[in-house]
Coordinates of C-alpha atoms and ligand atoms in Angstrom, one line a residue:
M1 CA 131.9 -86.7 3.4
T2 CA 128.0 -86.8 3.3
K3 CA 125.8 -89.0 5.3
T4 CA 124.7 -91.0 2.2
E5 CA 128.1 -92.0 1.4
K6 CA 128.9 -93.0 5.0
T7 CA 125.9 -95.3 5.0
L8 CA 126.2 -96.6 1.5
T9 CA 128.0 -99.8 2.2
P10 CA 126.4 -100.7 5.6
K11 CA 122.9 -100.3 4.0
L12 CA 123.7 -102.6 1.2
I13 CA 125.2 -105.1 3.7
K14 CA 122.1 -104.9 5.8
K15 CA 119.9 -105.6 2.8
L16 CA 122.1 -108.4 1.7
W17 CA 122.0 -109.8 5.2
M18 CA 118.2 -109.6 5.5
A19 CA 117.8 -111.2 2.0
F20 CA 120.1 -114.0 3.2
I21 CA 118.3 -114.7 6.4
L22 CA 114.9 -114.6 4.5
L23 CA 116.3 -117.1 2.1
V24 CA 117.7 -119.4 4.7
L25 CA 114.4 -119.2 6.7
L26 CA 112.3 -119.9 3.5
M27 CA 114.6 -122.8 2.8
G28 CA 114.3 -124.1 6.3
A29 CA 110.4 -123.8 6.2
S30 CA 110.3 -125.6 2.9
Y31 CA 112.6 -128.2 4.3
I32 CA 110.3 -128.8 7.3
F33 CA 107.2 -128.8 5.1
I34 CA 108.7 -131.4 2.6
T35 CA 110.1 -133.5 5.5
G36 CA 106.7 -133.5 7.2
Y37 CA 104.8 -134.3 4.0
F38 CA 107.0 -137.2 3.1
A39 CA 107.3 -138.5 6.7
N40 CA 103.5 -138.6 6.8
K41 CA 103.2 -140.2 3.5
Y42 CA 105.9 -142.8 4.5
S43 CA 104.1 -143.6 7.6
Q44 CA 100.7 -143.9 6.0
E45 CA 102.1 -146.0 3.2
T46 CA 103.8 -148.4 5.7
T47 CA 100.6 -148.7 7.7
Q48 CA 98.6 -149.5 4.6
R49 CA 101.1 -152.0 3.3
L50 CA 101.3 -153.8 6.6
N51 CA 97.5 -153.8 7.1
A52 CA 96.5 -154.5 3.5
D53 CA 95.1 -157.9 4.3
V54 CA 93.2 -157.0 7.4
A55 CA 89.8 -156.9 5.6
N56 CA 90.5 -160.2 3.9
H57 CA 91.3 -161.9 7.3
V58 CA 88.2 -160.5 8.8
I59 CA 86.2 -162.2 6.1
A60 CA 88.2 -165.4 5.9
E61 CA 88.6 -166.1 9.6
K62 CA 85.5 -164.8 11.2
F63 CA 82.7 -165.3 8.7
N64 CA 83.8 -168.0 6.5
G65 CA 80.8 -170.4 6.6
A66 CA 80.7 -170.5 10.3
S67 CA 78.8 -167.4 11.3
P68 CA 77.2 -165.4 8.6
F69 CA 77.1 -161.6 9.3
M70 CA 74.1 -161.3 6.9
E71 CA 71.0 -163.0 7.8
D72 CA 68.0 -162.9 5.4
G73 CA 69.4 -159.9 3.7
S74 CA 70.0 -157.8 6.9
V75 CA 73.0 -157.3 8.9
N76 CA 73.7 -159.5 11.9
S77 CA 74.4 -156.5 14.0
A78 CA 75.0 -158.4 17.3
L79 CA 77.7 -160.6 15.7
F80 CA 79.2 -157.9 13.5
G81 CA 79.1 -155.3 16.3
D82 CA 81.0 -157.7 18.6
L83 CA 83.6 -158.3 16.0
M84 CA 84.2 -154.7 15.4
H85 CA 84.6 -153.9 19.0
D86 CA 87.1 -156.8 19.4
M87 CA 89.2 -155.6 16.4
M88 CA 89.0 -151.9 17.4
A89 CA 90.0 -152.9 20.9
V90 CA 93.1 -154.6 19.6
N91 CA 94.0 -151.9 17.1
Q92 CA 92.5 -148.6 18.2
S93 CA 93.5 -146.8 15.0
I94 CA 91.1 -148.7 12.8
E95 CA 87.4 -148.2 12.0
V96 CA 85.5 -151.0 10.4
Y97 CA 82.5 -150.5 8.0
L98 CA 80.2 -153.0 6.2
L99 CA 79.3 -151.6 2.8
G100 CA 76.7 -152.6 0.4
Q101 CA 77.1 -153.3 -3.3
S102 CA 77.2 -149.7 -4.3
G103 CA 79.3 -148.4 -1.4
E104 CA 76.3 -147.5 0.9
I105 CA 77.3 -148.0 4.7
L106 CA 75.1 -150.8 6.0
Y107 CA 76.6 -151.0 9.4
S108 CA 79.4 -149.6 11.7
V109 CA 79.8 -149.2 15.4
V110 CA 81.8 -146.0 15.1
L111 CA 79.1 -144.0 13.2
D112 CA 76.5 -142.2 15.2
P113 CA 73.1 -142.8 13.5
D114 CA 72.1 -139.2 14.5
D115 CA 75.3 -137.7 13.1
K116 CA 74.0 -135.7 10.1
D117 CA 77.4 -134.8 8.9
A118 CA 78.6 -138.5 8.6
A119 CA 78.6 -139.9 5.1
K120 CA 76.0 -142.4 4.0
S121 CA 78.1 -144.1 1.4
V122 CA 81.7 -144.4 0.3
D123 CA 83.3 -144.0 -3.1
L124 CA 83.9 -147.4 -4.6
A125 CA 86.6 -146.5 -7.1
P126 CA 89.5 -146.5 -4.7
I127 CA 88.2 -149.7 -3.0
K128 CA 87.9 -151.5 -6.3
S129 CA 91.5 -150.5 -7.5
F130 CA 92.8 -151.4 -4.1
I131 CA 91.2 -154.9 -4.4
A132 CA 92.5 -155.2 -8.0
D133 CA 96.1 -154.3 -6.9
E134 CA 95.8 -156.6 -3.9
G135 CA 96.9 -153.7 -1.7
T136 CA 100.2 -153.3 -3.3
N137 CA 99.6 -149.6 -4.3
F138 CA 99.2 -146.6 -2.0
I139 CA 95.6 -145.5 -2.4
L140 CA 93.5 -143.2 -0.3
G141 CA 89.7 -143.6 0.2
D142 CA 86.8 -141.7 1.8
D143 CA 86.7 -141.2 5.5
P144 CA 82.9 -141.7 6.4
R145 CA 83.4 -139.7 9.7
N146 CA 84.9 -136.8 8.1
P147 CA 83.4 -136.4 4.5
G148 CA 85.8 -134.8 2.1
E149 CA 88.9 -136.2 3.9
K150 CA 90.9 -139.1 2.4
K151 CA 92.4 -141.9 4.5
I152 CA 94.3 -145.2 4.1
F153 CA 92.2 -148.2 4.2
S154 CA 92.0 -151.9 3.7
A155 CA 89.0 -153.5 1.9
A156 CA 87.7 -157.0 0.8
P157 CA 84.6 -158.1 -1.0
Y158 CA 82.1 -160.4 0.5
K159 CA 79.2 -162.5 -0.9
V160 CA 76.7 -163.9 1.4
D161 CA 73.4 -165.3 0.2
N162 CA 73.4 -163.3 -3.0
H163 CA 74.3 -160.2 -1.0
Q164 CA 77.5 -158.6 -2.1
G165 CA 79.4 -155.8 -0.7
F166 CA 82.6 -154.8 1.0
I167 CA 84.3 -154.8 4.3
Y168 CA 85.9 -151.4 4.4
I169 CA 88.5 -150.7 7.2
V170 CA 89.9 -147.1 7.6
L171 CA 93.3 -147.8 9.0
A172 CA 94.1 -144.3 10.3
G173 CA 90.9 -143.6 12.0
K174 CA 89.9 -140.8 14.4
K175 CA 92.1 -142.1 17.2
F176 CA 95.1 -142.6 15.0
Q177 CA 94.6 -139.2 13.7
E178 CA 94.4 -137.6 17.1
V179 CA 97.6 -139.3 18.3
S180 CA 99.4 -138.7 15.0
D181 CA 98.5 -135.0 15.0
N182 CA 99.6 -134.6 18.6
L183 CA 102.9 -136.3 18.0
M184 CA 103.5 -134.5 14.7
S185 CA 102.9 -131.0 16.2
Q186 CA 105.3 -131.9 19.0
Y187 CA 107.8 -133.2 16.7
F188 CA 107.5 -130.2 14.4
T189 CA 107.7 -127.8 17.2
R190 CA 111.0 -129.2 18.3
L191 CA 112.3 -129.6 14.7
G192 CA 111.1 -125.9 14.0
I193 CA 112.9 -124.5 17.0
G194 CA 115.9 -126.6 16.5
A195 CA 116.1 -125.8 12.9
T196 CA 115.4 -122.1 13.4
L197 CA 118.2 -121.7 16.0
L198 CA 120.7 -123.7 13.9
T199 CA 119.7 -121.8 10.8
M200 CA 120.2 -118.5 12.6
V201 CA 123.7 -119.5 13.9
F202 CA 124.9 -120.9 10.6
S203 CA 123.3 -118.2 8.4
A204 CA 124.9 -115.6 10.8
I205 CA 128.3 -117.1 10.3
I206 CA 128.0 -118.0 6.6
G207 CA 126.1 -114.8 5.8
L208 CA 128.8 -112.6 7.4
L209 CA 131.6 -114.4 5.5
A210 CA 129.7 -114.5 2.2
I211 CA 128.7 -110.8 2.4
W212 CA 132.3 -109.9 3.4
F213 CA 133.6 -111.7 0.3
L214 CA 130.8 -110.6 -2.0
T215 CA 131.2 -106.9 -1.1
K216 CA 135.0 -107.0 -1.1
N217 CA 135.1 -105.5 -4.6
L218 CA 132.4 -103.1 -3.9
R219 CA 134.3 -101.7 -0.9
L220 CA 137.3 -101.3 -3.0
I221 CA 135.4 -99.5 -5.6
T222 CA 133.6 -97.3 -3.0
Q223 CA 137.0 -96.4 -1.5
T224 CA 138.5 -95.5 -4.9
V225 CA 135.5 -93.4 -5.8
R226 CA 135.7 -91.6 -2.5
S227 CA 139.4 -91.0 -2.9
F228 CA 138.8 -89.5 -6.4
H229 CA 136.0 -87.4 -5.0
D230 CA 138.3 -86.1 -2.2
G231 CA 140.8 -84.9 -4.8
D232 CA 143.1 -87.9 -5.6
L233 CA 142.8 -87.6 -9.4
E234 CA 145.1 -90.6 -9.8
A235 CA 142.7 -92.9 -8.0
R236 CA 141.6 -95.8 -10.3
I237 CA 140.2 -99.3 -9.6
P238 CA 143.0 -101.7 -10.0
N239 CA 142.5 -104.6 -12.5
P240 CA 139.0 -103.7 -13.5
E241 CA 138.7 -106.7 -15.6
K242 CA 139.1 -109.0 -12.6
S243 CA 136.4 -107.1 -10.6
D244 CA 133.0 -108.8 -10.0
I245 CA 131.4 -105.6 -11.4
E246 CA 133.7 -105.3 -14.3
V247 CA 131.5 -103.0 -16.3
F248 CA 131.1 -100.6 -13.4
A249 CA 134.9 -100.6 -12.6
K250 CA 135.8 -100.1 -16.2
S251 CA 133.3 -97.3 -16.6
F252 CA 134.5 -95.5 -13.5
N253 CA 138.1 -95.7 -14.7
D254 CA 137.0 -94.4 -18.2
M255 CA 135.0 -91.7 -16.6
A256 CA 137.9 -90.7 -14.3
D257 CA 140.2 -90.6 -17.3
N258 CA 137.6 -88.4 -19.2
I259 CA 137.3 -86.1 -16.3
V260 CA 141.0 -85.6 -15.9
G261 CA 141.4 -85.3 -19.6
N262 CA 138.7 -82.6 -19.8
M263 CA 140.2 -80.8 -16.7
D264 CA 143.6 -80.7 -18.5
K265 CA 141.9 -79.5 -21.7
M266 CA 139.9 -76.8 -19.8
K267 CA 143.2 -75.7 -18.1
S268 CA 144.9 -75.3 -21.4
I269 CA 142.0 -73.5 -22.9
D270 CA 142.0 -71.2 -19.9
L271 CA 145.7 -70.5 -20.4
L272 CA 145.2 -69.8 -24.1
R273 CA 142.2 -67.5 -23.2
R274 CA 144.4 -65.6 -20.8
E275 CA 147.2 -65.4 -23.4
L276 CA 144.7 -64.2 -26.0
I277 CA 143.2 -61.5 -23.7
A278 CA 146.8 -60.3 -22.8
N279 CA 147.8 -60.1 -26.5
V280 CA 144.6 -58.6 -27.7
S281 CA 144.8 -55.9 -25.2
H282 CA 148.4 -55.3 -26.2
D283 CA 147.4 -55.1 -29.9
L284 CA 144.4 -52.8 -29.1
R285 CA 146.7 -50.5 -27.2
T286 CA 149.1 -49.9 -30.1
P287 CA 146.7 -48.5 -32.8
L288 CA 144.9 -46.7 -30.0
A289 CA 148.0 -45.0 -28.9
I290 CA 148.9 -44.1 -32.5
L291 CA 145.4 -42.7 -33.0
K292 CA 145.6 -40.6 -29.9
G293 CA 149.0 -39.3 -30.9
Y294 CA 148.0 -38.2 -34.4
I295 CA 144.6 -36.7 -33.2
E296 CA 146.3 -34.8 -30.5
T297 CA 148.9 -33.5 -33.0
L298 CA 146.2 -32.6 -35.4
Q299 CA 144.3 -30.6 -32.6
M300 CA 147.3 -28.7 -31.3
K301 CA 149.1 -27.9 -34.6
R302 CA 145.9 -27.5 -36.7
D303 CA 147.1 -24.1 -38.0
T304 CA 150.8 -24.9 -38.5
L305 CA 150.4 -28.2 -40.4
S306 CA 150.5 -28.2 -44.2
E307 CA 147.5 -29.7 -46.0
I308 CA 149.7 -32.6 -47.2
E309 CA 150.7 -33.3 -43.7
K310 CA 147.1 -33.2 -42.4
D311 CA 146.0 -35.7 -45.2
E312 CA 148.9 -38.0 -44.2
Y313 CA 148.0 -37.8 -40.6
L314 CA 144.4 -38.5 -41.3
Q315 CA 145.2 -41.4 -43.5
I316 CA 147.3 -42.9 -40.6
T317 CA 144.4 -42.5 -38.2
H318 CA 142.0 -44.0 -40.8
D319 CA 144.3 -47.1 -41.2
N320 CA 144.6 -47.5 -37.5
V321 CA 140.8 -47.3 -37.1
D322 CA 140.6 -50.1 -39.9
K323 CA 143.1 -52.2 -37.9
L324 CA 141.1 -51.8 -34.7
S325 CA 137.8 -52.6 -36.4
N326 CA 139.4 -55.6 -38.1
L327 CA 140.7 -57.0 -34.8
I328 CA 137.4 -56.4 -33.1
N329 CA 135.6 -58.2 -35.9
Q330 CA 137.9 -61.1 -35.9
L331 CA 137.6 -61.4 -32.1
F332 CA 133.9 -61.2 -32.3
E333 CA 133.8 -63.8 -35.1
Y334 CA 136.2 -66.1 -33.3
S335 CA 134.4 -65.9 -30.0
K336 CA 131.1 -66.8 -31.6
L337 CA 132.7 -69.8 -33.3
E338 CA 134.4 -70.9 -30.1
A339 CA 131.1 -70.6 -28.1
E340 CA 129.6 -72.9 -30.7
Q341 CA 126.9 -70.2 -31.5
V342 CA 127.5 -70.8 -35.2
V343 CA 125.4 -73.5 -36.7
P344 CA 126.5 -74.2 -40.3
V345 CA 123.6 -74.0 -42.9
K346 CA 124.9 -76.5 -45.5
E347 CA 123.6 -76.3 -49.0
P348 CA 124.9 -77.1 -52.5
F349 CA 126.8 -74.3 -54.2
S350 CA 129.5 -73.8 -56.8
I351 CA 132.8 -73.4 -55.2
T352 CA 134.2 -72.5 -58.7
E353 CA 131.9 -69.4 -58.8
L354 CA 132.8 -68.4 -55.2
S355 CA 136.5 -68.8 -56.1
H356 CA 136.2 -66.6 -59.2
D357 CA 134.5 -63.9 -57.0
L358 CA 137.2 -64.0 -54.4
I359 CA 140.0 -63.9 -57.0
A360 CA 138.3 -60.8 -58.5
K361 CA 138.0 -59.2 -55.0
F362 CA 141.6 -59.8 -54.0
N363 CA 143.1 -59.0 -57.3
V364 CA 143.3 -55.3 -56.4
L365 CA 145.2 -56.1 -53.3
A366 CA 147.5 -58.6 -55.2
K367 CA 148.2 -56.1 -57.8
Q368 CA 149.1 -53.4 -55.3
K369 CA 151.7 -55.9 -54.0
E370 CA 152.7 -57.0 -57.4
I371 CA 151.7 -60.6 -56.8
E372 CA 150.2 -62.8 -59.4
L373 CA 146.8 -64.2 -58.2
E374 CA 145.2 -67.0 -60.2
L375 CA 142.5 -69.7 -60.2
D376 CA 143.7 -73.1 -61.3
N377 CA 141.3 -75.0 -63.6
P378 CA 138.7 -72.3 -63.8
Q379 CA 136.6 -74.1 -66.4
E380 CA 135.5 -77.1 -64.5
N381 CA 132.5 -76.3 -62.3
C382 CA 132.8 -77.9 -58.9
L383 CA 129.8 -78.1 -56.6
V384 CA 130.2 -78.7 -52.9
Y385 CA 127.7 -79.3 -50.0
A386 CA 128.7 -76.8 -47.3
D387 CA 127.9 -73.5 -45.6
V388 CA 128.7 -70.9 -48.4
S389 CA 129.4 -67.9 -46.0
L390 CA 131.6 -69.9 -43.7
V391 CA 133.6 -71.4 -46.6
E392 CA 134.0 -67.9 -48.1
R393 CA 135.3 -66.6 -44.8
A394 CA 137.8 -69.4 -44.7
L395 CA 139.0 -68.9 -48.2
Q396 CA 139.3 -65.1 -47.6
N397 CA 141.5 -65.6 -44.6
L398 CA 143.7 -68.1 -46.4
I399 CA 144.1 -65.9 -49.5
E400 CA 144.7 -62.8 -47.4
N401 CA 147.5 -64.7 -45.5
A402 CA 149.0 -66.0 -48.7
I403 CA 149.1 -62.4 -50.2
K404 CA 150.3 -61.0 -46.9
Y405 CA 153.2 -63.5 -46.5
T406 CA 154.4 -63.4 -50.2
E407 CA 157.0 -61.0 -51.4
P408 CA 156.3 -58.9 -54.6
M409 CA 156.7 -60.8 -57.8
G410 CA 155.4 -63.9 -56.0
K411 CA 152.4 -66.0 -56.9
V412 CA 149.3 -67.2 -55.1
T413 CA 147.2 -70.0 -56.7
L414 CA 143.8 -71.2 -55.7
S415 CA 143.2 -74.6 -57.2
L416 CA 140.0 -76.8 -57.1
Q417 CA 140.1 -80.5 -58.0
K418 CA 137.5 -83.2 -57.8
K419 CA 138.8 -86.2 -55.8
G420 CA 136.3 -89.1 -55.4
Q421 CA 133.5 -87.9 -53.1
N422 CA 135.3 -84.7 -52.4
V423 CA 136.6 -81.5 -53.9
E424 CA 140.2 -80.6 -52.8
I425 CA 140.9 -77.0 -52.2
N426 CA 144.4 -75.8 -52.4
I427 CA 145.8 -72.3 -51.7
T428 CA 149.5 -72.2 -52.5
D429 CA 151.9 -69.3 -52.3
T430 CA 155.5 -68.7 -53.0
G431 CA 155.9 -66.7 -49.9
T432 CA 158.0 -66.9 -46.8
G433 CA 157.0 -70.3 -45.7
I434 CA 156.5 -71.5 -42.2
P435 CA 159.3 -73.3 -40.2
V436 CA 158.5 -77.0 -39.7
N437 CA 158.5 -76.7 -35.9
E438 CA 156.1 -73.9 -36.0
Q439 CA 153.6 -75.6 -38.4
P440 CA 151.6 -77.6 -35.7
F441 CA 150.8 -74.3 -33.8
I442 CA 149.7 -71.9 -36.5
F443 CA 146.1 -72.9 -36.1
D444 CA 146.2 -72.1 -32.4
R445 CA 144.8 -68.7 -31.7
Y446 CA 147.1 -66.0 -31.2
K447 CA 150.4 -67.7 -32.1
Q448 CA 152.3 -65.8 -34.7
V449 CA 155.1 -67.7 -36.1
D450 CA 157.7 -65.1 -35.4
K451 CA 156.9 -62.3 -33.0
S452 CA 159.8 -60.3 -34.0
T453 CA 158.8 -60.0 -37.7
K454 CA 155.2 -59.4 -36.7
K455 CA 153.3 -58.0 -39.7
Q456 CA 149.8 -56.7 -39.5
G457 CA 147.7 -59.5 -38.2
Y458 CA 146.5 -60.8 -34.9
G459 CA 146.9 -64.7 -35.1
L460 CA 143.1 -65.2 -35.3
G461 CA 142.8 -65.8 -39.0
L462 CA 144.0 -69.5 -39.1
A463 CA 142.2 -70.2 -35.7
I464 CA 138.9 -69.1 -37.4
V465 CA 139.6 -71.2 -40.5
K466 CA 140.2 -74.2 -38.1
K467 CA 136.9 -73.7 -36.4
I468 CA 135.2 -73.5 -39.8
M469 CA 136.8 -76.8 -40.8
D470 CA 135.6 -78.4 -37.5
L471 CA 132.0 -77.3 -38.3
H472 CA 132.3 -79.1 -41.7
D473 CA 133.9 -82.2 -40.1
T474 CA 136.9 -81.8 -42.1
T475 CA 140.6 -80.9 -41.6
I476 CA 143.1 -78.5 -43.1
T477 CA 146.7 -79.5 -43.8
V478 CA 149.7 -77.2 -44.2
L479 CA 152.6 -78.1 -46.4
S480 CA 155.3 -75.4 -46.2
K481 CA 159.0 -74.8 -46.7
P482 CA 160.7 -71.7 -45.4
K483 CA 161.5 -69.3 -48.2
Q484 CA 159.9 -71.5 -50.8
G485 CA 156.2 -71.0 -49.9
S486 CA 153.1 -72.8 -48.3
S487 CA 150.1 -74.7 -49.3
F488 CA 146.9 -74.9 -47.3
I489 CA 144.8 -77.8 -48.3
F490 CA 141.3 -79.0 -47.3
N491 CA 138.4 -81.1 -48.6
L492 CA 134.7 -80.4 -48.8
P493 CA 132.1 -83.0 -49.8
A494 CA 131.3 -82.8 -53.5
Y495 CA 127.6 -82.4 -54.3
Q496 CA 126.5 -85.1 -56.6
V497 CA 123.8 -83.9 -59.0
Ligands
LIG1 P1 147.8 -63.5 -38.6 O1 146.6 -62.6 -38.4 O2 148.9 -63.2 -37.7 O3 148.1 -63.8 -40.0 P2 146.8 -66.2 -38.8 O4 146.1 -66.9 -37.8 O5 146.1 -65.9 -40.1 O6 147.2 -64.9 -38.1 O7 148.2 -66.9 -39.1 C1 149.0 -67.4 -38.0 C2 150.5 -67.4 -38.4 O8 150.7 -68.4 -39.3 C3 150.8 -66.1 -39.0 O9 151.2 -65.1 -38.1 C4 151.9 -66.5 -39.9 O10 153.2 -66.5 -39.1 C5 151.7 -67.9 -40.2 N1 151.1 -68.1 -41.6 C6 149.8 -68.1 -41.9 N2 149.6 -68.1 -43.2 C7 150.9 -68.1 -43.8 C8 151.3 -68.1 -45.1 N3 150.5 -68.3 -46.2 N4 152.7 -68.1 -45.3 C9 153.5 -68.0 -44.3 N5 153.1 -67.9 -42.9 C10 151.8 -68.0 -42.8

């Protein structure tokens, strides 16, 4: 077992675990942030709602007629200053401003006149909408002490001697902010630590359980893959359709089936190959032994043999050399086909013409055996789209066999017939036929139907035919009855002109 395999699952668990913790922490942080935001808003809104009328009270109770805070157009600073101090002493969170008609700050005790950063005026838009809504809506206004910041406020308009303006009271002033910030940071530190600890504990427990459940299938798959790798060819993922990773589980099972299938195929190919080598070497030995015997006789009895005997012996050696070269050629051809070195060059050609040529070529042999060889329907010109030399080879083998396994006075017919998109080619003989139980094996290399009645032949002819059919994506069928004859039938795609 390699290191990678060992660490496969723990690595994944570690990653899932980290992702889970990160997720929980992120959720925790978002929760704290959202809580903080809404808590702050809630507190500000409550404060504003509660103190909405503060500015109105200031105007109504303190200045209404009795003591004008504007005298001759300028601010009565002594009176106004006193009032502000009083108010701010009672409620330290507020800051009171007297504003002019366009929002300019006329007076405030909290503003240092030398402070260059402090605002000189306040935006009137929020103040006006606050007054219009009578303080029922949550509105933020400018904080003159911190320009750019927004604060809750209360405001009310005044009109004294043709002077108009606003009393503007920031409800969460600097003091309020300091206290609030301090409390908030303490609160959030405690909340943060508490939440983090709780999160860690719960995420550890839930995370472990979740990861254990989530990776249950994965562990089962890893275990199965490992067993298969270690040689258990039966190992399959049970109920792949129920697995969380169904596609993977099914693919693995299919792959395992394919591997086992291919292994079986390779084993049987290997077995056949060994059988072929054993048989071929046997078949090579026989003609070689005959050759050797006759050549030795010719050498030793050169002077005593008659001319007729010498001719006969030479003819025998010649025949055996033919046999040997035939076998070697067939073997060479077959091994090339099996190694998929042959690529068919398909083109349109007349199978009728090819058949005429073959009939003419084999007629000599047929006549020698007193067999009638004919082409059925010779007038019709059938065109097919195929590799002409491979088809010729297949037809040669089939005609050769038909002649070989037919007794004198028998008949061999090659017929061509257009059938839809195809041309059907049929080689029929009235020969020995093939027993039904042998028929499925005749296309396997090196299986002669009956070893005892072995004629000249090496069991490669039909194997070559079968390979040629495969290269043309077609199949060959055999119909045969012992003692009545055989038919070999296959189709080739017709060429449409
Ligand atoms: P061989 O070289 O032995 O003829 P083939 O591969 O051509 O090898 O044929 C395989 C076997 O199939 C033959 O040995 C023979 O028994 C049988 N066979 C093939 N063609 C015919 C046929 N036309 N009639 C009867 N038997 C045949």
